[in-house]
Amino acid sequence: MSSKRPSSKKKSPAKRKPASKKRPAGTDAAAKGAQRKPSSVPRKQREEQLRRQEQRWKWARRLWAVVTALLIAALLFESTMIFTLGMGVYMLSVQEFIGLWFVAGGYVLACLPWAFGLLIATGQFWRSLTHSLWIGLIYGTAGFLFLDQILAAL
């Protein structure tokens, strides 16, 4: 038989020597902070500039929305809206109920430019849709009430 005894001691892994980091002279923490260049604009001033720029873009976006809405309204829908509202009311007065479709069409034409303008200004679909319904009602009513002055101007 063999006279080998199982060894009761396990070998431990070899110990590593701590790596010594050699730093060049003058690179301690205080020297690092001294080498860092200060930013050209302080943080509070940058935040203020960003806030002003956001405010500027907000007004620019709203101005563009108003211009877009007015151009769409004046060039595309004004005359058609007035025609459909006037024709619808006339047809209803002679008891032709198809005039309801003309009134509804005129109302939609009164709402559409404001819906586009508000969508550009706010970027919120439902808010622009609901607000344009009220604006369209006022705009369409004013257009119908001043129909004779508008036609006289043409």
Coordinates of C-alpha atoms in Angstrom, one line a residue:
M1 CA 0.0 0.0 0.0
S2 CA 1.0 3.4 -0.5
S3 CA 2.0 5.5 2.4
K4 CA 0.6 8.8 1.0
R5 CA -1.4 10.8 3.4
P6 CA -4.0 13.3 2.1
S7 CA -2.8 16.7 2.9
S8 CA -5.0 18.5 5.3
K9 CA -3.7 22.0 4.3
K10 CA -4.8 23.6 1.1
K11 CA -2.6 25.9 -0.6
S12 CA -3.5 29.6 -0.3
P13 CA -3.4 31.7 -3.4
A14 CA -0.2 33.7 -3.9
K15 CA -0.2 37.1 -2.3
R16 CA 0.0 40.0 -4.7
K17 CA 2.3 42.9 -4.0
P18 CA 0.5 46.2 -3.9
A19 CA 1.2 48.1 -7.0
S20 CA 2.8 51.4 -6.2
K21 CA 1.5 54.2 -8.3
K22 CA 4.1 56.7 -9.2
R23 CA 2.7 60.1 -9.8
P24 CA 4.5 62.9 -11.3
A25 CA 5.3 65.7 -9.0
G26 CA 2.6 68.4 -8.5
T27 CA -0.4 66.2 -9.3
D28 CA -2.0 65.9 -5.9
A29 CA -5.7 66.8 -5.4
A30 CA -5.0 70.5 -4.6
A31 CA -2.9 70.9 -7.6
K32 CA -5.5 69.3 -9.9
G33 CA -8.1 71.7 -8.7
A34 CA -5.8 74.6 -9.4
Q35 CA -5.1 73.4 -13.0
R36 CA -8.8 73.2 -13.9
K37 CA -10.0 76.1 -16.0
P38 CA -13.0 77.9 -14.7
S39 CA -16.0 77.9 -17.1
S40 CA -16.4 81.1 -19.0
V41 CA -20.0 81.6 -17.8
P42 CA -21.1 80.8 -14.2
R43 CA -23.9 78.3 -13.7
K44 CA -26.6 80.7 -12.6
Q45 CA -25.9 82.9 -15.6
R46 CA -26.2 80.0 -18.0
E47 CA -29.5 78.9 -16.4
E48 CA -30.8 82.5 -16.9
Q49 CA -29.7 82.5 -20.5
L50 CA -31.5 79.2 -21.2
R51 CA -34.7 80.5 -19.5
R52 CA -34.6 83.7 -21.6
Q53 CA -34.1 81.7 -24.8
E54 CA -37.0 79.3 -23.9
Q55 CA -39.2 82.4 -23.3
R56 CA -38.1 83.9 -26.6
W57 CA -38.9 80.7 -28.5
K58 CA -42.3 80.5 -26.8
W59 CA -43.3 83.9 -28.1
A60 CA -41.9 83.2 -31.5
R61 CA -43.9 80.0 -31.7
R62 CA -47.1 81.8 -30.7
L63 CA -46.5 84.6 -33.2
W64 CA -45.9 82.0 -36.0
A65 CA -49.2 80.3 -35.0
V66 CA -51.2 83.5 -35.1
V67 CA -49.7 84.4 -38.5
T68 CA -50.5 80.9 -39.8
A69 CA -54.0 81.0 -38.5
L70 CA -54.7 84.4 -40.0
L71 CA -53.3 83.5 -43.4
I72 CA -55.3 80.3 -43.6
A73 CA -58.4 82.1 -42.4
A74 CA -58.1 85.0 -44.7
L75 CA -56.8 83.3 -47.9
L76 CA -58.6 80.0 -47.8
F77 CA -61.6 79.9 -45.6
E78 CA -63.0 83.4 -45.1
S79 CA -65.1 83.7 -48.3
T80 CA -66.1 80.0 -48.3
M81 CA -67.1 80.2 -44.6
I82 CA -69.3 83.2 -45.2
F83 CA -70.8 81.7 -48.3
T84 CA -71.7 78.4 -46.6
L85 CA -73.1 80.1 -43.5
G86 CA -75.1 82.6 -45.5
M87 CA -76.4 80.0 -47.9
G88 CA -77.2 77.6 -45.0
V89 CA -79.2 80.3 -43.1
Y90 CA -81.0 81.3 -46.4
M91 CA -81.9 77.6 -47.1
L92 CA -83.2 77.2 -43.5
S93 CA -85.3 80.3 -43.9
V94 CA -87.1 78.8 -46.9
Q95 CA -87.5 75.5 -45.0
E96 CA -84.8 73.6 -46.9
F97 CA -83.2 71.6 -44.1
I98 CA -80.2 70.7 -46.2
G99 CA -79.1 74.2 -45.1
L100 CA -78.1 72.6 -41.8
W101 CA -75.2 71.0 -43.7
F102 CA -74.2 74.4 -45.0
V103 CA -74.3 75.9 -41.5
A104 CA -72.3 73.0 -40.1
G105 CA -69.8 73.3 -43.0
G106 CA -69.4 77.0 -42.4
Y107 CA -68.8 76.3 -38.7
V108 CA -66.1 73.8 -39.5
L109 CA -64.5 76.3 -41.9
A110 CA -64.6 78.9 -39.1
C111 CA -62.9 76.5 -36.6
L112 CA -60.2 75.0 -38.9
P113 CA -57.7 77.9 -39.1
W114 CA -57.7 78.4 -35.3
A115 CA -57.2 74.7 -34.7
F116 CA -54.1 74.7 -36.9
G117 CA -52.8 77.9 -35.3
L118 CA -53.4 76.6 -31.7
L119 CA -51.8 73.3 -32.6
I120 CA -48.7 75.0 -33.8
A121 CA -48.7 77.3 -30.7
T122 CA -49.3 74.7 -28.0
G123 CA -48.5 71.4 -29.6
Q124 CA -51.5 69.9 -27.7
F125 CA -54.1 68.4 -30.0
W126 CA -57.1 68.2 -27.7
R127 CA -56.6 71.7 -26.2
S128 CA -56.3 73.3 -29.6
L129 CA -59.4 71.4 -30.9
T130 CA -61.6 72.4 -28.0
H131 CA -60.4 76.1 -28.0
S132 CA -60.9 76.3 -31.7
L133 CA -64.5 75.2 -31.4
W134 CA -65.2 78.2 -29.2
I135 CA -63.2 80.6 -31.3
G136 CA -64.9 79.2 -34.5
L137 CA -68.3 79.8 -33.0
I138 CA -67.4 83.5 -32.3
Y139 CA -65.7 83.9 -35.6
G140 CA -68.5 82.4 -37.6
T141 CA -71.2 84.4 -35.8
A142 CA -69.3 87.6 -36.3
G143 CA -68.8 86.7 -40.0
F144 CA -72.5 86.0 -40.5
L145 CA -73.6 89.1 -38.6
F146 CA -71.3 91.4 -40.6
L147 CA -72.0 89.6 -43.9
D148 CA -73.5 92.7 -45.5
Q149 CA -70.5 94.8 -44.6
I150 CA -68.1 92.1 -45.8
L151 CA -69.9 91.8 -49.1
A152 CA -70.0 95.6 -49.5
A153 CA -66.3 95.7 -49.1
L154 CA -65.8 93.1 -51.8

